[in-house]
mmCIF file of C-alpha atoms and ligand atoms in Angstrom:
data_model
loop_
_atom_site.group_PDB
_atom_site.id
_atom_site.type_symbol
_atom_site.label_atom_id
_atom_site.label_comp_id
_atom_site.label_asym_id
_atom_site.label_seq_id
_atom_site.Cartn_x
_atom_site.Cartn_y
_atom_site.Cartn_z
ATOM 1 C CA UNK A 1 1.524 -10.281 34.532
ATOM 2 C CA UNK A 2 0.272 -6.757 35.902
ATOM 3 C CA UNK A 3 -1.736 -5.266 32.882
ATOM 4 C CA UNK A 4 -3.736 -1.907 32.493
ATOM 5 C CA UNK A 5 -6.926 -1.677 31.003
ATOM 6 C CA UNK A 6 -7.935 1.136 29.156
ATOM 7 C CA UNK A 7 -11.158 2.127 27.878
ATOM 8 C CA UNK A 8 -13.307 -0.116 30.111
ATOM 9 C CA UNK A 9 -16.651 -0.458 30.556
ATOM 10 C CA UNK A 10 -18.572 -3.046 33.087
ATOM 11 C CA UNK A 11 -18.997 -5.992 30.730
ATOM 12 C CA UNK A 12 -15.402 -5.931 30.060
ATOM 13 C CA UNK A 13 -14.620 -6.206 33.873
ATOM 14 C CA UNK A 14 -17.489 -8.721 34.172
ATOM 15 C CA UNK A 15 -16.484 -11.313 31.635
ATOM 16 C CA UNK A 16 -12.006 -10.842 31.852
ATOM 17 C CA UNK A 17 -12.809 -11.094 36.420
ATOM 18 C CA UNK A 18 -14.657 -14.188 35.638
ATOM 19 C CA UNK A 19 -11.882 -15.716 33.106
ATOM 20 C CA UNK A 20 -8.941 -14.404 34.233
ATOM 21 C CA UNK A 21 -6.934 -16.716 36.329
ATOM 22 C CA UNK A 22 -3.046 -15.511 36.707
ATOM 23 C CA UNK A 23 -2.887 -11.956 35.678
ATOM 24 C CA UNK A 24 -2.965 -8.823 38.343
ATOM 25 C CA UNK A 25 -5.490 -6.448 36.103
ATOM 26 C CA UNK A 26 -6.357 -3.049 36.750
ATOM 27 C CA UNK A 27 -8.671 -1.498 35.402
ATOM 28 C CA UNK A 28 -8.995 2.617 34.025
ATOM 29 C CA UNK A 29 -12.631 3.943 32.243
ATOM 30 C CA UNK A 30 -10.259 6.511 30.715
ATOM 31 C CA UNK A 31 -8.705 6.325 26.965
ATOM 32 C CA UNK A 32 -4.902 5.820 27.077
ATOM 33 C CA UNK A 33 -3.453 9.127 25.984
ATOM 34 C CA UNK A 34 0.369 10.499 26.457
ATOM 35 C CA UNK A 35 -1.561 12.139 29.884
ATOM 36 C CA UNK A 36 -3.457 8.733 30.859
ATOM 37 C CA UNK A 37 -0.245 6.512 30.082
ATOM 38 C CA UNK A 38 1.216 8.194 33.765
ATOM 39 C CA UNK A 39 -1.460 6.009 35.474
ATOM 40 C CA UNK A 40 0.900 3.046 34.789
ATOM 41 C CA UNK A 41 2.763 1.750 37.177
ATOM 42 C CA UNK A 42 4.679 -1.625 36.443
ATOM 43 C CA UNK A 43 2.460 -3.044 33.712
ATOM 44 C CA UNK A 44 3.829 -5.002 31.329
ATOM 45 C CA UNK A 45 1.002 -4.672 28.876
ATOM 46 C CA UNK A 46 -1.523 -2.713 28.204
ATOM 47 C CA UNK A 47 -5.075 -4.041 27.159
ATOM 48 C CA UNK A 48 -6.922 -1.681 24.617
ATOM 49 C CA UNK A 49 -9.759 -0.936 22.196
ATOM 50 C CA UNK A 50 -10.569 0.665 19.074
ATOM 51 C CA UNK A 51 -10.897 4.237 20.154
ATOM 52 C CA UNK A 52 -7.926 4.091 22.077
ATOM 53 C CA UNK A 53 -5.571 6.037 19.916
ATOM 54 C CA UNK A 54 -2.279 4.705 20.465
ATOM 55 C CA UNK A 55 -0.227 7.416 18.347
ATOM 56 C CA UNK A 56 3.434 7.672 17.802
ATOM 57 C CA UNK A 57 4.030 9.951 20.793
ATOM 58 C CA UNK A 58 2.100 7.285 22.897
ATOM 59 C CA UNK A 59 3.658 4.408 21.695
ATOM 60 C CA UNK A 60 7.075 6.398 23.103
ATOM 61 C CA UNK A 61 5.388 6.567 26.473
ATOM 62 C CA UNK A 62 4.352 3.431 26.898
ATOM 63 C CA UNK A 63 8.166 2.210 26.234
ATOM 64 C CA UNK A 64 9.153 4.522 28.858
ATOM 65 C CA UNK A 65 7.010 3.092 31.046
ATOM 66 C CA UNK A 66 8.172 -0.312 30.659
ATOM 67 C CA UNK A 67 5.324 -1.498 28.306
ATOM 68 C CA UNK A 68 6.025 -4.541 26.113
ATOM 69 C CA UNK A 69 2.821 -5.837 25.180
ATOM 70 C CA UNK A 70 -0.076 -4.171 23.518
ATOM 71 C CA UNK A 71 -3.043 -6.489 23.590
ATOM 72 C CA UNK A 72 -5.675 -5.408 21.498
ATOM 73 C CA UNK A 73 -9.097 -6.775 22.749
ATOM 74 C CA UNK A 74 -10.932 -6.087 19.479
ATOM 75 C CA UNK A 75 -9.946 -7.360 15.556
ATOM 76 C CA UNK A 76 -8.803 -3.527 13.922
ATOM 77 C CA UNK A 77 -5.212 -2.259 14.552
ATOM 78 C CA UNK A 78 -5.760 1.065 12.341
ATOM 79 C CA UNK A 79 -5.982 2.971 15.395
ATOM 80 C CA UNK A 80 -1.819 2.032 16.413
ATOM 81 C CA UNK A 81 1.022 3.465 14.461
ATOM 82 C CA UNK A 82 2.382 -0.333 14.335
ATOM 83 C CA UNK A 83 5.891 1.376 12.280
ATOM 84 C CA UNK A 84 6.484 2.873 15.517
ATOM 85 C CA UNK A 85 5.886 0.046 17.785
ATOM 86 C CA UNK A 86 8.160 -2.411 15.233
ATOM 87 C CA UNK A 87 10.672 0.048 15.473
ATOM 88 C CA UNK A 88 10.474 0.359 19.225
ATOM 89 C CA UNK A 89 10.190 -3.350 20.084
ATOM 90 C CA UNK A 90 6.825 -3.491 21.191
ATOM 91 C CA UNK A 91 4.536 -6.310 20.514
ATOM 92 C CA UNK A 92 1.074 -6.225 19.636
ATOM 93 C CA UNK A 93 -1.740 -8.876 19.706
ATOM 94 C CA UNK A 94 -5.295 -8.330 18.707
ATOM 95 C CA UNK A 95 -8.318 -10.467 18.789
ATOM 96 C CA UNK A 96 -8.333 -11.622 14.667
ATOM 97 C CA UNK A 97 -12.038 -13.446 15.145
ATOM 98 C CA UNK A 98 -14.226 -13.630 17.976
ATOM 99 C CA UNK A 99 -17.829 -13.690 16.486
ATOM 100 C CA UNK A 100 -18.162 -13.121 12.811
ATOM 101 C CA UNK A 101 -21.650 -13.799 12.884
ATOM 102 C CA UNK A 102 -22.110 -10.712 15.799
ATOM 103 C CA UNK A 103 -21.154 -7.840 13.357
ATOM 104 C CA UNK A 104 -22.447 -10.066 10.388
ATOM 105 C CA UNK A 105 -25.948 -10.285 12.116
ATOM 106 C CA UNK A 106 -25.915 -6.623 13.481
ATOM 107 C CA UNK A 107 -25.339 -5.202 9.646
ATOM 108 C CA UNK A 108 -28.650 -7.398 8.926
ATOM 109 C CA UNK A 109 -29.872 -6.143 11.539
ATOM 110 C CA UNK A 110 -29.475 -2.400 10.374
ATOM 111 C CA UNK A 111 -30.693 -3.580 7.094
ATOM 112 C CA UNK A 112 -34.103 -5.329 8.549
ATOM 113 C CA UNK A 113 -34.735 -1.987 10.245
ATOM 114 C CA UNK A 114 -34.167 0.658 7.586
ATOM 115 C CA UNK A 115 -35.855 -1.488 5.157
ATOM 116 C CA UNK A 116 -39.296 -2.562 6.927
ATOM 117 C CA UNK A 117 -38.924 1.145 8.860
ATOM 118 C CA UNK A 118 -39.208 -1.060 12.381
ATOM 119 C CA UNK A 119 -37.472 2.484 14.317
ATOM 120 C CA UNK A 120 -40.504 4.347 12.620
ATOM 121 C CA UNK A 121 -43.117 1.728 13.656
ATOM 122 C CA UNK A 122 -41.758 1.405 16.636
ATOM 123 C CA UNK A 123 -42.170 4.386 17.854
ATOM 124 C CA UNK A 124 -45.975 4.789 16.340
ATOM 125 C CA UNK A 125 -47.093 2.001 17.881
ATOM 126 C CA UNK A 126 -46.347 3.349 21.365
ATOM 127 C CA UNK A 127 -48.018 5.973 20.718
ATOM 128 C CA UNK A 128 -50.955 4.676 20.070
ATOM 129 C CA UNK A 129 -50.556 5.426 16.046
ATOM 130 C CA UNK A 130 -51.664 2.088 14.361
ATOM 131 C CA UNK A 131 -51.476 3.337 10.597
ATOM 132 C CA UNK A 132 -49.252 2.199 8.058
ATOM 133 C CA UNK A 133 -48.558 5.400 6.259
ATOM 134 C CA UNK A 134 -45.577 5.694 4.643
ATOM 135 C CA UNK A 135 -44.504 2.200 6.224
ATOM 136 C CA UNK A 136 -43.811 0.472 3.386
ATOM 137 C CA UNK A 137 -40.406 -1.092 2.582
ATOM 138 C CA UNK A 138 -39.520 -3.355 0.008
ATOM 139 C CA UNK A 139 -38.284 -7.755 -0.168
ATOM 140 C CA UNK A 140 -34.635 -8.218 0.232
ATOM 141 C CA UNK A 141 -35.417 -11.533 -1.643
ATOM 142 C CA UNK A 142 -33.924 -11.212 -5.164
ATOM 143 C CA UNK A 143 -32.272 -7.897 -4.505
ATOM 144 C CA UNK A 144 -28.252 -7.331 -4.935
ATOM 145 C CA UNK A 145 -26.250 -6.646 -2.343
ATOM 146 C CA UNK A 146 -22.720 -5.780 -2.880
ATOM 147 C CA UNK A 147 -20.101 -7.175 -0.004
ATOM 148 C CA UNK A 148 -16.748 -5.060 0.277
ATOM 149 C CA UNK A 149 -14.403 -7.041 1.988
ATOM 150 C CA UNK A 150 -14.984 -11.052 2.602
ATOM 151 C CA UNK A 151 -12.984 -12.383 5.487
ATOM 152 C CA UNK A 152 -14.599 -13.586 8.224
ATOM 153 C CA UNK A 153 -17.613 -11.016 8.905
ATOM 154 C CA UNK A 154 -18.009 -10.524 5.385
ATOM 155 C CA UNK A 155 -18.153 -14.039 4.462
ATOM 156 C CA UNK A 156 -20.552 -14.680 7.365
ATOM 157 C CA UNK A 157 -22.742 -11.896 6.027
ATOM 158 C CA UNK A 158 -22.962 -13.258 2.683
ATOM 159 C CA UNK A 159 -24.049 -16.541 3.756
ATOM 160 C CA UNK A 160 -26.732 -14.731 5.508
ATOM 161 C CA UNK A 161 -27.918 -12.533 2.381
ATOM 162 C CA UNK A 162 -27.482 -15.895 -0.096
ATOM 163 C CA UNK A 163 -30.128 -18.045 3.198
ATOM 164 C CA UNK A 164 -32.195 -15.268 2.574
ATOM 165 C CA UNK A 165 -32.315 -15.164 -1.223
ATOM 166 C CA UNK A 166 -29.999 -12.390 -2.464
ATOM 167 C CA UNK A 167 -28.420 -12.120 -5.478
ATOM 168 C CA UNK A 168 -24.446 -11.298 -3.648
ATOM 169 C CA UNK A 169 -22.214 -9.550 -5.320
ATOM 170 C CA UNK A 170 -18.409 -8.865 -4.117
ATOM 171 C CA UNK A 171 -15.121 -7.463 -4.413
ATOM 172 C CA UNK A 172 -11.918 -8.415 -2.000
ATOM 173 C CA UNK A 173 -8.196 -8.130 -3.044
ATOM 174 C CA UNK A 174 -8.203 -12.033 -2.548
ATOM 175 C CA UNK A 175 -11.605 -14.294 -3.454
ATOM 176 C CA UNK A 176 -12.543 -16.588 -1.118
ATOM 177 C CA UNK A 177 -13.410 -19.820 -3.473
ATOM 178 C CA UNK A 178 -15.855 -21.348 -0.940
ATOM 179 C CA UNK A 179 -18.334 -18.277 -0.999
ATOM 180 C CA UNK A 180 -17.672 -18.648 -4.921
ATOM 181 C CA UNK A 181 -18.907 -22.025 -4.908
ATOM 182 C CA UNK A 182 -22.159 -21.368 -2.899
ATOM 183 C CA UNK A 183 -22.723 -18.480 -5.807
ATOM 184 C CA UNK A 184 -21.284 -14.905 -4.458
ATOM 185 C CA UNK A 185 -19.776 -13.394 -7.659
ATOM 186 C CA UNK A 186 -16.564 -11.542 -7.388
ATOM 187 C CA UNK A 187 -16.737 -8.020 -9.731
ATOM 188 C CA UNK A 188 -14.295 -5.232 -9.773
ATOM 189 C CA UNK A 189 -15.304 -2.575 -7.144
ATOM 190 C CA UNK A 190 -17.001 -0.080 -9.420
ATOM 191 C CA UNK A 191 -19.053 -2.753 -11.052
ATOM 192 C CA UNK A 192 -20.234 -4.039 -7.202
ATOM 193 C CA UNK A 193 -21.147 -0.078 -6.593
ATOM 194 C CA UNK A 194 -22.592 0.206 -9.667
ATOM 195 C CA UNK A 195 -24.842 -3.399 -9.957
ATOM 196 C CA UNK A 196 -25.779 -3.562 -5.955
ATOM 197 C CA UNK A 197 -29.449 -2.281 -4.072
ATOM 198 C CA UNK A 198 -27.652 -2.569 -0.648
ATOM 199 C CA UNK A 199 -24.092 -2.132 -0.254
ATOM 200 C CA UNK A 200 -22.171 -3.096 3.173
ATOM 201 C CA UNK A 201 -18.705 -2.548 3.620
ATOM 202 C CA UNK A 202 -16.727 -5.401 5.546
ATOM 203 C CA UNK A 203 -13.056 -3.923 4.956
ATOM 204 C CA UNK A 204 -10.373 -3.390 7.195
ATOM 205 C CA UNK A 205 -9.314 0.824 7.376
ATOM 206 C CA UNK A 206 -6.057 1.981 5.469
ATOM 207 C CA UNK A 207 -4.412 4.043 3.203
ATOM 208 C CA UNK A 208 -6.403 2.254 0.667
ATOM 209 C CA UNK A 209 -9.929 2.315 1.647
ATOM 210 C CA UNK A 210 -9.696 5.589 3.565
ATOM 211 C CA UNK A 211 -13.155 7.362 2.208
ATOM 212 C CA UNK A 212 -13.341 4.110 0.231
ATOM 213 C CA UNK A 213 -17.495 5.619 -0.469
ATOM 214 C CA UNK A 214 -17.313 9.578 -1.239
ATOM 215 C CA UNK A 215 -19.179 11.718 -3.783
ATOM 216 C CA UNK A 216 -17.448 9.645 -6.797
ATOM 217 C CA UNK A 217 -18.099 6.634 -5.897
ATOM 218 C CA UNK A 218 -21.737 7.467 -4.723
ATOM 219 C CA UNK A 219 -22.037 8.968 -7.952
ATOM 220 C CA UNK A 220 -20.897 5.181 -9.977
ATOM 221 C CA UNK A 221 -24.572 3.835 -7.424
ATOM 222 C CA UNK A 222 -28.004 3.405 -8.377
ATOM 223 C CA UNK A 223 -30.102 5.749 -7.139
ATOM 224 C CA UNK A 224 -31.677 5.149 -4.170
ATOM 225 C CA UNK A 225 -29.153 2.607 -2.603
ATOM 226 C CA UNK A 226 -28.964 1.446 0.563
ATOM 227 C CA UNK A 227 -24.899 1.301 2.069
ATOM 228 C CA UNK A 228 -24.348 -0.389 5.492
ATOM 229 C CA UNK A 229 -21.361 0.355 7.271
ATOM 230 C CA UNK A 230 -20.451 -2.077 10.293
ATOM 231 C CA UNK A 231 -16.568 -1.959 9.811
ATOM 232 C CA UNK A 232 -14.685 1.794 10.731
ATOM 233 C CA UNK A 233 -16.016 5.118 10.269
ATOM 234 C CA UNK A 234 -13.064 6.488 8.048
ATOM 235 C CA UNK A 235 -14.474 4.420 4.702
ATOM 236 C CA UNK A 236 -17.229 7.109 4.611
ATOM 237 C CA UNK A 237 -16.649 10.325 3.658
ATOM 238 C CA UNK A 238 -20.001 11.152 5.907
ATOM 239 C CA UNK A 239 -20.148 14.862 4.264
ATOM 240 C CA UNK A 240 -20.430 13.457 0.849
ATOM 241 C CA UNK A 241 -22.838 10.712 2.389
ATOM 242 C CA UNK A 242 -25.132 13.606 3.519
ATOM 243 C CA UNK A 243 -25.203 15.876 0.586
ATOM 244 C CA UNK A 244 -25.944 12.707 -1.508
ATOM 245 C CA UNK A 245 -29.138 11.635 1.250
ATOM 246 C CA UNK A 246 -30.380 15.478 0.699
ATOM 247 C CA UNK A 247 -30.385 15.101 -3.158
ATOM 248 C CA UNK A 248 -31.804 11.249 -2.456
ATOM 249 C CA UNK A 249 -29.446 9.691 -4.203
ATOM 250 C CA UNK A 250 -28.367 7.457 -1.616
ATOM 251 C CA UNK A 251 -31.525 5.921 -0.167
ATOM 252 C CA UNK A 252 -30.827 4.704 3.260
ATOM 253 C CA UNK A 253 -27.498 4.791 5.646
ATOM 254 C CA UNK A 254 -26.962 2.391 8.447
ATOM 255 C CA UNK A 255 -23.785 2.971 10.493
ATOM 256 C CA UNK A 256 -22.558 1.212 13.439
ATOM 257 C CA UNK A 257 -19.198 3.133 12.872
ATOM 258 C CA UNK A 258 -18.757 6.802 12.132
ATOM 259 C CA UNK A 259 -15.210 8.464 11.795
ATOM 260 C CA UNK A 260 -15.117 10.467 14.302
ATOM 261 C CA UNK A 261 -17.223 8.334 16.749
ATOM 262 C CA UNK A 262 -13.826 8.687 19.079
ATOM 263 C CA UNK A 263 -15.299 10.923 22.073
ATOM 264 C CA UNK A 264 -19.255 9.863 21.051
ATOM 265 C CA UNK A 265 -19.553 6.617 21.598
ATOM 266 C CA UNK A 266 -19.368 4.107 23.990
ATOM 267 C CA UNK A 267 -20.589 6.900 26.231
ATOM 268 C CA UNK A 268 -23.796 9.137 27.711
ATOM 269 C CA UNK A 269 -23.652 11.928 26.556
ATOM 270 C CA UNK A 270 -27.825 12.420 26.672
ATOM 271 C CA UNK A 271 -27.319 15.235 29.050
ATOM 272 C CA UNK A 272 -24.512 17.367 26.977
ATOM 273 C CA UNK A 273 -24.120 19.169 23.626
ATOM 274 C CA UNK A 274 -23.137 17.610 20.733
ATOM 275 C CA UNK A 275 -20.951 19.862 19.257
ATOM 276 C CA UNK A 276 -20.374 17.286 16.243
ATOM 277 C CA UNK A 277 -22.309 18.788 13.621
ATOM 278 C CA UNK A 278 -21.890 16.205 10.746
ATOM 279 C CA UNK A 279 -23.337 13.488 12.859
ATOM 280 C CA UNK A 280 -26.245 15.955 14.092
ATOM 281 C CA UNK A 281 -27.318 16.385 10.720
ATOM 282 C CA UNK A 282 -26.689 12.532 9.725
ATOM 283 C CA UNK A 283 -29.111 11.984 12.947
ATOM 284 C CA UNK A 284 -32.049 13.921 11.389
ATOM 285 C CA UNK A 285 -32.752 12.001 8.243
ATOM 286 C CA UNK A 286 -35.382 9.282 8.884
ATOM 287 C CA UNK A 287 -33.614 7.137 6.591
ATOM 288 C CA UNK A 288 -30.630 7.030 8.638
ATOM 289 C CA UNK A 289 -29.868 4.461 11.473
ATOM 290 C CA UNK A 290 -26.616 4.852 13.843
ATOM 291 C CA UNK A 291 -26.097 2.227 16.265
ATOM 292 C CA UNK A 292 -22.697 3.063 18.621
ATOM 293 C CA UNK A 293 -20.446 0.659 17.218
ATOM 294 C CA UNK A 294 -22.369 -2.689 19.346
ATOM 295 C CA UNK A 295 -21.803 -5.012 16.131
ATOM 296 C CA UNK A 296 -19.493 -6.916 18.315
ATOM 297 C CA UNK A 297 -21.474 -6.517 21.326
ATOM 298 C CA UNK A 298 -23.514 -10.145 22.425
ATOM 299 C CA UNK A 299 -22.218 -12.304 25.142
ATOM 300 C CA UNK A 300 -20.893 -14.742 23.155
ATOM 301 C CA UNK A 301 -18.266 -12.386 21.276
ATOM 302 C CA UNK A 302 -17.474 -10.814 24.455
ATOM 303 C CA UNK A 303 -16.938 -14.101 25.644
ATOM 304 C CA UNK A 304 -14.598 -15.156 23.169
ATOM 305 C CA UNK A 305 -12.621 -11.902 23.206
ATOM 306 C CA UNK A 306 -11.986 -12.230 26.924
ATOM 307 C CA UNK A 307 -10.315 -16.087 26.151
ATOM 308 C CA UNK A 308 -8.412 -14.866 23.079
ATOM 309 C CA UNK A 309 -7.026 -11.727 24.835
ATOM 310 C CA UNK A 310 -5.951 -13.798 27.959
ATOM 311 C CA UNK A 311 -4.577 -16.164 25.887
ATOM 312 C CA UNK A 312 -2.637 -13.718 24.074
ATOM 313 C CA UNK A 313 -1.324 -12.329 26.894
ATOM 314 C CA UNK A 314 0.086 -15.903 28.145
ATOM 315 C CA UNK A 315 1.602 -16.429 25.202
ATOM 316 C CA UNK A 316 3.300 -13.291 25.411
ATOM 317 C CA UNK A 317 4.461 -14.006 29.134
ATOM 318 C CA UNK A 318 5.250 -17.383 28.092
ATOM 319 C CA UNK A 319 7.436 -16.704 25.582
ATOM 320 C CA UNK A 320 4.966 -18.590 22.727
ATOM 321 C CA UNK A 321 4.522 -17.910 19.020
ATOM 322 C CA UNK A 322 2.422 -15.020 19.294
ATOM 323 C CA UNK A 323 -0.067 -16.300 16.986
ATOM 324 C CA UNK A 324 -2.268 -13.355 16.824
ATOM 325 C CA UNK A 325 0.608 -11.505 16.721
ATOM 326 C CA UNK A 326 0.424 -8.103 14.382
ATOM 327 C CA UNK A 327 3.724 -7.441 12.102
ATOM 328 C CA UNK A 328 3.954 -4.898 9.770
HETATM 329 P P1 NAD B 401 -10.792 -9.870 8.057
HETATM 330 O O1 NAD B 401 -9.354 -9.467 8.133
HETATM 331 O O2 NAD B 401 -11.178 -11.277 8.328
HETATM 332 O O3 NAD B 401 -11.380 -9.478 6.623
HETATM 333 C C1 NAD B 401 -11.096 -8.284 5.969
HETATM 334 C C2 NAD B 401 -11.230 -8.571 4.478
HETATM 335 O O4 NAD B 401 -11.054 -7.328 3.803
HETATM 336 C C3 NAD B 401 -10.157 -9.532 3.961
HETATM 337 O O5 NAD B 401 -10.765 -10.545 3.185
HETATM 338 C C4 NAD B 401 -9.249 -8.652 3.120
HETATM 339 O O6 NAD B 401 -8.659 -9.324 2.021
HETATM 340 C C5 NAD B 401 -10.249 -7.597 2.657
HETATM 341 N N1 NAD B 401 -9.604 -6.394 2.190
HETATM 342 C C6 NAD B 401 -8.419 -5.859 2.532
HETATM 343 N N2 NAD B 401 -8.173 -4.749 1.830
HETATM 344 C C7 NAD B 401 -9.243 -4.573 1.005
HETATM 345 C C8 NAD B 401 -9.576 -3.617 0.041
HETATM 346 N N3 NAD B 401 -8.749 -2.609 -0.258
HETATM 347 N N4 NAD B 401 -10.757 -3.737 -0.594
HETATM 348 C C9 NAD B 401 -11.602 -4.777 -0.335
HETATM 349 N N5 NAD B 401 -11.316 -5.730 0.574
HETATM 350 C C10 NAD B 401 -10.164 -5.631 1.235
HETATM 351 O O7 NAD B 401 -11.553 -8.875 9.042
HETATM 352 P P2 NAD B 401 -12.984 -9.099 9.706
HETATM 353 O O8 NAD B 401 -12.830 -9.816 11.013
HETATM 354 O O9 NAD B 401 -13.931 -9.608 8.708
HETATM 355 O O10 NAD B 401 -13.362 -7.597 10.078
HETATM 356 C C11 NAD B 401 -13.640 -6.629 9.073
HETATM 357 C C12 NAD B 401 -13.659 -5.265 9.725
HETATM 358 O O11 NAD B 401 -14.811 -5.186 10.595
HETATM 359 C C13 NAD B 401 -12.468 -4.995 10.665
HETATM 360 O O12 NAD B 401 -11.402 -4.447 9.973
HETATM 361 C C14 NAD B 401 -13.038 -4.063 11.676
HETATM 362 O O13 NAD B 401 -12.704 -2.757 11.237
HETATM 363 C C15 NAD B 401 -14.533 -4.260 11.620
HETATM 364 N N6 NAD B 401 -15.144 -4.752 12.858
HETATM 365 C C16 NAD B 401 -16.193 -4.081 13.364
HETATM 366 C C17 NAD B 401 -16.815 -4.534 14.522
HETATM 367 C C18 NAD B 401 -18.028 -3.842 15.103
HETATM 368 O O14 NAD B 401 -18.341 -4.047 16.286
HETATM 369 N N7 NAD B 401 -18.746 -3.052 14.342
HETATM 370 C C19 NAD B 401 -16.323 -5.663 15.162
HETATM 371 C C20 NAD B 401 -15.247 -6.336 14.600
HETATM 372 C C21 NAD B 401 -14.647 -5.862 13.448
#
């Protein structure tokens, strides 16, 4: 099948060239927009990723231009308007699970760091600045940590805070009885906010967790708390986040997601303005950490994503149960 890539970066040519055996793939570093979408030429599918934004108006385009597949090749679909690809007839397939323990290991990872201050140290050291001042952090052993959202990466994260000897905390719309069993506690959502030390949010974007943290629900949170955010930007209301860092209220921020990260990341932009002011500001607090959404971002995960997506796409050719099929 002839499929377009959008969004594409040299690991994803690295690892689809070495797996991909039938398909004709090209590949475009560009987003797909209405303007990008008159690049294609005969592709059946198109092969995106999360800051592709793949509107109403695109969706239109792509069926004009003979699309029938959208393969995501990443686990979040907030970023299509899936009414009007149902309504259109277009598929779409995403990559459900590739490597849990990636994201799940990069949130601890954000954690580790803002706790022990290791970007702070890190830096000293270098400079040849061997004191401890103002270095000190504090045990995650014993400490609560509240998990929003426990599918896959959330239930590999809380396995990782119960090994190290957190107390976990959780809320989902559906428990999952196995993380129950090994002793995660399921709580309504303002008791999590209110009980937890470090909070990290491992929901999926919609209508109902849009801004899920803001200045109410930062309000309901002990003072001084830490809130990890490895999943999409658009559950932080980041201007609320910063006014409640100024007053210290909320202790520490780590964000490998930011809501309007479309345009930022993924790029290099170390020789232009930022003309984003909200994550300027977020970038001057020393108790802030942004990574550029690289959760999923170790060989194996890429790995996997490469196999699911092809396989996806096979299916779709084939004319298989999609079984990573998204319906509405
Ligand atoms: P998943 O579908 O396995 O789990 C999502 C969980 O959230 C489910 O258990 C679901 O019941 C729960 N949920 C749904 N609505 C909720 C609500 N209103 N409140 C609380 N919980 C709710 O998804 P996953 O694979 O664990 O991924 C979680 C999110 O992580 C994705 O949606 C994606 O946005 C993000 N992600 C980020 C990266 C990265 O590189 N940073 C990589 C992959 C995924």
């Amino acid at each position: 099948m002839k499929i377009a890539f959008f969004s594409t970066k040299s690991y994803d040519r690295d690892f689809f060239n070495l797996l991909n055996k039938h398909n004709e793939i090209e590949y475009f570093e560009t987003n797909l927009t209405v303007a990008t979408a008159n690049l294609l030429n005969g592709h059946k599918a198109v092969c995106v990723f999360v800051n592709d934004s793949l509107s109403r108006e695109v969706i239109h385009t792509l069926k004009n231009k003979g699309v029938e597949l959208i393969s995501l090749r990443c686990a979040g679909f907030n970023n299509v308007d899936m009414a009007a690809a149902h309504e259109i007839g277009i598929k779409v397939v995403r990559v459900p699970a590739y490597s849990p323990q990636a994201v799940a290991e990069h949130a601890l990872a954000l954690i580790m760091t803002l706790c022990r201050k290791t970007h702070k140290a890190y830096n000293r050291v270098r400079e040849n600045n061997f004191s401890l001042e103002k270095l000190n952090g504090f045990n995650l052993f014993g400490k609560t940590v509240g998990v929003v959202g426990t599918g896959e990466i959330g239930s590999a994260f809380c396995k990782i805070m119960l090994g190290i000897g957190c107390k976990v905390i959780a809320y989902d719309i559906m428990a999952n009885d196995e993380l129950e069993q090994r002793g995660v506690k399921y709580l309504p959502l303002k008791e999590v906010f209110q009980q937890s030390d470090i909070i990290s949010l491992h929901c999926p974007l919609n209508e109902y967790t849009k801004y899920v943290i803001d200045k109410n629900t930062l309000a309901q949170m002990k003072k001084g708390v830490m809130i990890i955010n490895t999943s999409r930007g658009g559950l932080i209301n980041s201007r609320h986040a910063i006014k409640a860092l100024k007053t210290g209220h909320l202790g520490y921020l780590g964000l490998d997601v930011y809501e309007q990260e479309a345009g930022l990341f993924f790029q290099d932009l170390s020789n232009e303005l930022i003309q984003d002011d909200v994550i300027s500001r977020l970038m001057t607090f020393p108790n802030v950490l942004i990574t550029a959404h690289q959760g999923f971002f170790t060989n194996e995960a890429l790995e996997e994503i490469a196999n699911i997506t092809l396989s996806n796409i096979n299916q779709f050719e084939n004319g298989i149960e999609l079984t990573n099929e998204v319906k509405v």
